[in-house]
């Protein structure tokens, strides 16, 4: 393969490669010193050198190697093959270098917005958007590098026309196949710029309380309060309702409820609440309210409202207030502890056999009255059974017919005949 080349050309090529490597290191060192001199006493030179040092060196070395290849070797298939390899390396390293420069700019923007301060709404919004843009830049750089490498092959360029001709059908098929993936991708971009959630937001999802730890193009990680991680797709936050406690600000209002006895004094509880809040730094002094919100079922419900700077502080404050009020009720007003009351009916107690035997017999002041004789139904002599007024014996049936049957009256009879008929029937 090397028959068409002279050995001195290859020797010159090797020496030129070494010179190109040394030149790349020297230029890189000079650029590093310039960056440090321009950004003296600043943080950005260290971040830039950390990000772009190696891709910049490799880019300089590949460029020098290409110049050496063209200057020392004659045109041939071997030189064309080397040039193709150098072109691929230049595309890959160039994409890497551009990506690192973009990430460097994002790091500078992120460093300006701190989220470890009290009012960090803007910082959380910017950090969320930068996190999404960072991933987009990386994805775009990788796609462009792969496309550039493929287009460097002539065979691929020839196939490109037919691929573009069928791009409509392929896009439909790809869209149907990657429907959920694309939905999560666009949902992630929407979350980054709609400010529905931001990094470090306090949210309640699926009945769990936690903070937004990471937002990607496909899923969101929620760091729960007990150190678990809840991973949800981005489409969840665009299609399902959830609670965001820090969307407008981190300050929150919380409640503490107590069921106490009716003998509690709300005015004294307010004094104790004020004294307890003055002794803690958890309260942000915005609001403190004590109200009796209910008084049914034998208990008095007392609700206390307090405010704090953020959600974790509010939880600690609620626990502190609850403990202070419970201790105050136990020590200062034990009669206000909830009691179960049972009302005993004296009439029901007297009706019991034990109470009746133990109770002394009371003498009645009223005169003795004879008790009425009980009704005794006399057995019928005909049936031997007890008979009532209108049933039983034949005599009773006859009496029943006298009181229940209709009196026959002849039509056209005179008044005297009617009276005689009535008198005869009554007899």
Coordinates of C-alpha atoms in Angstrom, one line a residue:
X1 CA 0.0 0.0 0.0
X2 CA 3.0 2.3 0.6
X3 CA 4.7 1.5 -2.7
X4 CA 3.7 4.9 -4.2
X5 CA 5.2 6.9 -1.3
X6 CA 8.7 7.8 -0.4
X7 CA 9.9 7.1 3.1
X8 CA 11.1 10.7 3.6
X9 CA 7.5 11.9 3.1
X10 CA 6.3 9.6 5.9
X11 CA 9.2 10.7 8.1
X12 CA 8.3 14.4 7.5
X13 CA 4.7 13.6 8.2
X14 CA 5.6 12.1 11.6
X15 CA 7.8 15.1 12.5
X16 CA 5.0 17.4 11.4
X17 CA 2.5 15.5 13.6
X18 CA 4.7 16.0 16.7
X19 CA 5.1 19.7 15.8
X20 CA 1.3 20.0 15.5
X21 CA 0.8 18.4 18.9
X22 CA 3.3 20.7 20.5
X23 CA 1.7 23.7 18.8
X24 CA -1.7 22.7 20.0
X25 CA -0.5 22.5 23.6
X26 CA 1.3 25.9 23.3
X27 CA -1.8 27.6 21.8
X28 CA -4.0 26.0 24.5
X29 CA -1.6 27.3 27.2
X30 CA -1.6 30.8 25.8
X31 CA -5.4 30.8 25.6
X32 CA -5.6 29.6 29.2
X33 CA -3.4 32.5 30.4
X34 CA -5.3 35.0 28.4
X35 CA -8.6 33.8 29.9
X36 CA -7.2 34.0 33.4
X37 CA -5.8 37.4 32.8
X38 CA -9.1 38.8 31.4
X39 CA -11.2 37.2 34.2
X40 CA -8.9 37.8 37.1
X41 CA -10.5 37.4 40.5
X42 CA -13.6 36.0 38.8
X43 CA -15.1 32.5 38.7
X44 CA -15.8 32.1 35.0
X45 CA -12.2 31.3 33.8
X46 CA -12.1 28.3 36.0
X47 CA -15.5 27.1 34.7
X48 CA -14.5 27.7 31.1
X49 CA -11.2 25.9 31.5
X50 CA -12.9 23.0 33.2
X51 CA -15.5 22.7 30.4
X52 CA -13.6 23.4 27.2
X53 CA -10.0 22.5 27.9
X54 CA -9.9 19.0 26.3
X55 CA -12.2 19.6 23.3
X56 CA -10.3 22.8 22.5
X57 CA -6.9 20.9 22.6
X58 CA -8.3 18.1 20.5
X59 CA -9.7 20.5 18.0
X60 CA -6.4 22.3 17.6
X61 CA -4.6 19.0 17.3
X62 CA -6.9 17.7 14.5
X63 CA -6.7 21.0 12.6
X64 CA -2.9 21.0 12.8
X65 CA -2.8 17.3 11.8
X66 CA -5.0 18.1 8.8
X67 CA -2.6 20.9 7.7
X68 CA 0.4 18.6 8.1
X69 CA -1.3 15.8 6.1
X70 CA -2.0 18.2 3.2
X71 CA 1.5 19.7 3.3
X72 CA 3.5 16.5 3.5
X73 CA 1.6 13.8 1.6
X74 CA 0.7 13.8 -2.1
X75 CA -2.8 13.2 -3.3
X76 CA -3.7 9.5 -3.1
X77 CA -6.3 7.1 -1.8
X78 CA -4.4 6.8 1.5
X79 CA -4.4 10.6 1.9
X80 CA -8.1 10.7 1.0
X81 CA -8.9 8.0 3.7
X82 CA -6.9 10.0 6.3
X83 CA -8.7 13.2 5.3
X84 CA -12.1 11.4 5.7
X85 CA -11.1 10.2 9.2
X86 CA -9.9 13.7 10.2
X87 CA -13.2 15.2 8.9
X88 CA -15.2 12.8 11.0
X89 CA -13.0 13.6 14.0
X90 CA -13.4 17.3 13.3
X91 CA -17.2 17.0 13.2
X92 CA -17.4 15.0 16.5
X93 CA -14.9 17.2 18.4
X94 CA -16.3 20.4 17.0
X95 CA -19.8 19.4 18.2
X96 CA -18.4 18.5 21.6
X97 CA -16.6 21.9 21.8
X98 CA -19.7 23.9 20.8
X99 CA -21.8 21.9 23.3
X100 CA -19.3 22.6 26.1
X101 CA -19.3 26.3 25.3
X102 CA -23.1 26.4 25.5
X103 CA -23.1 24.5 28.8
X104 CA -20.5 27.0 30.0
X105 CA -22.8 29.9 29.3
X106 CA -25.6 28.1 31.1
X107 CA -23.4 27.4 34.1
X108 CA -22.7 31.1 34.4
X109 CA -26.4 31.9 34.2
X110 CA -27.1 29.3 36.9
X111 CA -24.4 30.6 39.2
X112 CA -26.1 34.0 39.2
X113 CA -29.4 32.6 40.6
X114 CA -29.1 31.0 44.0
X115 CA -31.9 28.9 45.4
X116 CA -30.6 28.7 49.0
X117 CA -32.1 32.1 49.9
X118 CA -35.5 32.9 51.2
X119 CA -37.1 34.5 48.1
X120 CA -36.0 32.3 45.3
X121 CA -38.9 32.2 42.9
X122 CA -37.0 33.8 40.0
X123 CA -34.0 31.6 40.6
X124 CA -36.0 28.4 40.6
X125 CA -37.7 29.5 37.4
X126 CA -34.4 30.3 35.6
X127 CA -32.8 27.1 36.9
X128 CA -35.7 25.0 35.6
X129 CA -35.5 26.6 32.1
X130 CA -31.7 26.2 32.0
X131 CA -32.0 22.6 33.0
X132 CA -34.3 21.9 30.1
X133 CA -32.2 24.0 27.6
X134 CA -29.1 22.1 28.7
X135 CA -30.6 18.8 27.7
X136 CA -31.9 20.2 24.5
X137 CA -28.5 21.5 23.5
X138 CA -26.9 18.2 24.2
X139 CA -29.5 16.3 22.2
X140 CA -29.2 18.8 19.2
X141 CA -25.4 18.6 19.3
X142 CA -25.5 14.8 19.2
X143 CA -28.0 14.7 16.4
X144 CA -26.1 17.2 14.3
X145 CA -22.8 15.3 14.8
X146 CA -24.4 12.0 13.8
X147 CA -26.0 13.7 10.8
X148 CA -22.7 15.3 9.7
X149 CA -20.8 12.1 10.1
X150 CA -23.3 10.2 8.0
X151 CA -23.4 12.9 5.3
X152 CA -19.6 12.6 5.0
X153 CA -20.1 9.3 3.2
X154 CA -21.0 9.6 -0.5
X155 CA -23.2 6.5 -0.3
X156 CA -25.3 8.1 2.4
X157 CA -25.7 11.3 0.3
X158 CA -27.1 9.3 -2.6
X159 CA -29.6 7.6 -0.3
X160 CA -30.6 10.9 1.1
X161 CA -32.8 11.9 -1.8
X162 CA -35.0 8.8 -1.5
X163 CA -35.2 9.3 2.3
X164 CA -36.4 12.8 1.8
X165 CA -39.0 11.7 -0.8
X166 CA -40.5 9.3 1.8
X167 CA -40.1 11.6 4.7
X168 CA -43.9 12.3 5.0
X169 CA -44.7 8.6 5.4
X170 CA -41.8 8.0 7.8
X171 CA -42.8 11.0 9.9
X172 CA -46.3 9.6 10.3
X173 CA -45.0 6.2 11.2
X174 CA -42.4 7.6 13.6
X175 CA -45.1 9.8 15.2
X176 CA -47.4 6.9 15.9
X177 CA -44.6 4.7 17.2
X178 CA -43.1 7.3 19.5
X179 CA -46.4 9.0 20.5
X180 CA -45.8 8.7 24.3
X181 CA -42.1 9.7 24.0
X182 CA -43.0 12.8 21.9
X183 CA -45.8 13.7 24.3
X184 CA -43.3 13.6 27.3
X185 CA -40.8 15.6 25.2
X186 CA -43.2 18.4 24.5
X187 CA -44.6 18.2 28.0
X188 CA -41.1 18.7 29.4
X189 CA -40.6 21.8 27.3
X190 CA -44.0 23.1 28.3
X191 CA -43.2 22.6 32.0
X192 CA -39.9 24.5 31.6
X193 CA -41.5 27.7 30.2
X194 CA -45.0 27.6 31.6
X195 CA -43.8 27.8 35.2
X196 CA -46.3 25.2 36.4
X197 CA -43.5 23.6 38.4
X198 CA -39.9 24.6 39.0
X199 CA -36.8 22.9 40.5
X200 CA -37.1 23.0 44.3
X201 CA -40.8 23.7 44.3
X202 CA -42.8 22.1 47.1
X203 CA -45.6 19.9 45.7
X204 CA -48.1 17.4 46.8
X205 CA -48.7 14.6 44.1
X206 CA -50.3 11.2 44.6
X207 CA -50.9 12.1 48.2
X208 CA -47.1 12.5 48.8
X209 CA -45.3 15.7 49.9
X210 CA -41.9 16.6 48.5
X211 CA -39.8 18.9 46.4
X212 CA -39.1 18.9 42.7
X213 CA -35.6 17.6 42.4
X214 CA -35.1 17.2 38.6
X215 CA -37.0 18.0 35.5
X216 CA -36.0 16.2 32.3
X217 CA -37.5 16.0 28.8
X218 CA -39.3 12.8 29.7
X219 CA -39.8 12.6 33.5
X220 CA -39.9 14.6 36.7
X221 CA -38.2 13.4 39.9
X222 CA -39.9 14.4 43.2
X223 CA -37.8 14.1 46.3
X224 CA -40.2 13.0 49.1
X225 CA -39.9 14.1 52.7
X226 CA -38.8 10.6 53.8
X227 CA -35.9 10.5 51.3
X228 CA -37.8 8.5 48.7
X229 CA -37.9 9.5 45.1
X230 CA -41.1 9.6 43.1
X231 CA -40.6 9.5 39.4
X232 CA -43.5 10.8 37.2
X233 CA -43.7 11.3 33.5
X234 CA -43.9 14.9 32.3
X235 CA -47.4 14.4 31.0
X236 CA -48.6 13.8 34.5
X237 CA -48.0 17.5 35.4
X238 CA -49.8 18.7 32.2
X239 CA -52.9 16.4 32.6
X240 CA -53.4 15.7 36.3
X241 CA -54.2 18.1 39.1
X242 CA -51.5 18.6 41.8
X243 CA -50.6 21.0 44.6
X244 CA -47.8 23.5 44.2
X245 CA -47.1 25.2 47.5
X246 CA -44.4 27.6 46.3
X247 CA -45.6 28.8 42.9
X248 CA -46.2 32.4 43.9
X249 CA -44.0 32.4 47.1
X250 CA -42.6 30.1 49.7
X251 CA -44.5 31.6 52.7
X252 CA -47.4 29.5 53.8
X253 CA -50.3 29.4 56.3
X254 CA -51.0 26.3 58.5
X255 CA -53.6 25.2 61.0
X256 CA -53.6 23.4 64.3
X257 CA -56.9 22.0 65.6
X258 CA -57.8 20.8 69.1
X259 CA -60.9 19.2 70.6
X260 CA -61.4 20.4 74.2
X261 CA -63.9 20.5 76.9
X262 CA -66.6 23.2 77.2
X263 CA -64.8 24.6 80.2
X264 CA -61.9 25.9 78.1
X265 CA -61.3 29.6 78.1
X266 CA -60.4 30.8 74.6
X267 CA -59.1 34.2 75.8
X268 CA -56.5 32.5 78.0
X269 CA -55.5 30.2 75.1
X270 CA -54.9 33.3 73.0
X271 CA -52.6 34.7 75.6
X272 CA -50.7 31.4 75.8
X273 CA -50.5 31.2 72.0
X274 CA -49.0 34.7 71.8
X275 CA -46.5 33.9 74.5
X276 CA -45.5 30.6 72.8
X277 CA -45.0 32.3 69.4
X278 CA -42.8 35.0 70.9
X279 CA -40.4 32.3 72.1
X280 CA -39.7 30.7 68.7
X281 CA -38.0 31.9 65.5
X282 CA -40.1 29.5 63.4
X283 CA -43.0 32.1 63.2
X284 CA -42.5 34.8 60.6
X285 CA -44.9 37.2 62.6
X286 CA -47.3 37.6 59.7
X287 CA -50.4 36.1 61.2
X288 CA -51.6 34.2 64.3
X289 CA -55.3 33.5 64.9
X290 CA -57.2 31.4 67.5
X291 CA -60.9 30.7 66.9
X292 CA -63.6 28.4 68.1
X293 CA -64.8 26.8 64.9
X294 CA -67.2 24.2 66.2
X295 CA -69.0 23.4 69.5
X296 CA -71.1 20.2 68.9
X297 CA -71.0 16.6 70.1
X298 CA -69.8 17.5 73.6
X299 CA -66.5 19.1 72.5
X300 CA -65.3 22.6 71.6
X301 CA -63.0 22.7 68.5
X302 CA -60.3 25.3 68.6
X303 CA -58.4 26.1 65.4
X304 CA -55.1 28.0 65.5
X305 CA -53.7 29.6 62.3
X306 CA -50.0 30.4 62.1
X307 CA -47.6 31.4 59.3
X308 CA -44.0 30.5 58.4
X309 CA -41.4 31.3 55.8
X310 CA -41.6 27.9 53.9
X311 CA -43.2 24.5 54.1
X312 CA -40.6 22.7 56.3
X313 CA -40.6 25.6 58.8
X314 CA -44.4 25.6 58.8
X315 CA -44.5 21.9 59.7
X316 CA -42.1 22.4 62.6
X317 CA -44.1 25.4 63.7
X318 CA -47.3 23.5 63.7
X319 CA -45.8 20.7 65.8
X320 CA -44.3 23.3 68.2
X321 CA -47.7 25.1 68.7
X322 CA -49.6 21.8 69.2
X323 CA -47.1 20.6 71.8
X324 CA -47.2 24.0 73.6
X325 CA -51.0 24.1 73.8
X326 CA -51.3 20.5 74.9
X327 CA -48.8 21.0 77.7
X328 CA -50.6 24.2 78.8
X329 CA -54.0 22.5 78.9
X330 CA -52.5 19.6 80.9
X331 CA -50.7 21.7 83.5
X332 CA -52.8 24.9 83.7
X333 CA -56.3 23.8 82.8
X334 CA -56.8 20.1 83.3
X335 CA -60.5 20.5 83.5
X336 CA -60.5 21.5 79.9
X337 CA -59.2 18.1 78.8
X338 CA -62.0 16.3 76.8
X339 CA -64.4 14.3 79.0
X340 CA -67.1 11.9 78.2
X341 CA -70.3 12.7 80.1
X342 CA -73.1 10.1 80.9
X343 CA -76.5 11.3 82.1
X344 CA -78.1 8.8 84.5
X345 CA -82.0 8.7 84.5
X346 CA -83.2 8.3 88.2
X347 CA -86.5 6.9 87.0
X348 CA -84.8 4.1 85.1
X349 CA -82.5 3.4 88.1
X350 CA -85.6 3.1 90.4
X351 CA -87.2 0.7 88.0
X352 CA -84.4 -1.9 88.4
X353 CA -85.1 -4.9 90.8
X354 CA -82.2 -4.1 93.0
X355 CA -83.2 -0.5 93.4
X356 CA -86.8 -1.4 94.1
X357 CA -85.8 -3.8 96.9
X358 CA -83.3 -1.4 98.4
X359 CA -85.7 1.6 98.3
X360 CA -87.8 2.1 101.5
X361 CA -91.5 1.7 101.0
X362 CA -93.3 5.1 101.0
X363 CA -96.6 5.4 102.7
X364 CA -99.4 6.8 100.6
X365 CA -101.3 9.8 102.0
X366 CA -104.3 9.0 100.0
X367 CA -107.2 6.9 101.4
X368 CA -107.4 3.2 100.5
X369 CA -109.4 2.8 97.4
X370 CA -110.7 -0.7 96.4
X371 CA -109.2 -2.0 93.3
X372 CA -111.7 -2.7 90.5
X373 CA -112.6 -6.3 89.9
X374 CA -111.2 -7.8 86.8
X375 CA -113.5 -8.6 83.9
X376 CA -114.3 -12.3 83.8
X377 CA -116.0 -13.6 80.7
X378 CA -118.6 -16.2 81.6
X379 CA -118.5 -19.4 79.6
X380 CA -121.6 -20.0 77.4
X381 CA -123.8 -22.9 78.5
X382 CA -124.3 -23.9 74.9
X383 CA -120.7 -24.0 73.7
X384 CA -118.8 -24.2 76.9
X385 CA -116.6 -21.4 75.5
X386 CA -116.2 -17.8 76.4
X387 CA -118.6 -15.6 74.5
X388 CA -118.6 -11.9 73.7
X389 CA -121.5 -9.5 73.1
X390 CA -122.1 -10.2 69.4
X391 CA -120.7 -13.7 68.9
X392 CA -120.7 -17.1 70.5
X393 CA -124.1 -18.4 71.6
X394 CA -127.4 -18.3 69.6
X395 CA -128.7 -15.6 71.9
X396 CA -125.7 -13.4 71.1
X397 CA -126.2 -13.9 67.4
X398 CA -129.9 -12.9 67.8
X399 CA -128.9 -9.8 69.7
X400 CA -126.4 -9.0 67.0
X401 CA -129.0 -9.2 64.3
X402 CA -131.2 -6.8 66.2
X403 CA -128.5 -4.1 66.1
X404 CA -126.9 -4.7 62.8
X405 CA -129.6 -5.9 60.4
X406 CA -131.8 -3.5 58.4
X407 CA -135.4 -2.9 59.4
X408 CA -137.8 -4.0 56.7
X409 CA -140.3 -1.3 55.7
X410 CA -143.2 -1.9 53.4
X411 CA -143.6 0.5 50.6
X412 CA -146.8 2.5 50.7
X413 CA -147.6 1.7 54.3
X414 CA -149.1 4.4 56.5
X415 CA -147.3 6.1 59.3
X416 CA -149.2 4.2 62.0
X417 CA -148.3 0.9 60.4
X418 CA -144.6 1.9 60.3
X419 CA -144.7 2.8 64.0
X420 CA -146.3 -0.5 64.9
X421 CA -143.6 -2.3 62.9
X422 CA -140.8 -0.4 64.8
X423 CA -142.4 -1.1 68.2
X424 CA -142.8 -4.8 67.4
X425 CA -139.2 -5.1 66.2
X426 CA -137.9 -3.2 69.2
X427 CA -139.8 -5.6 71.5

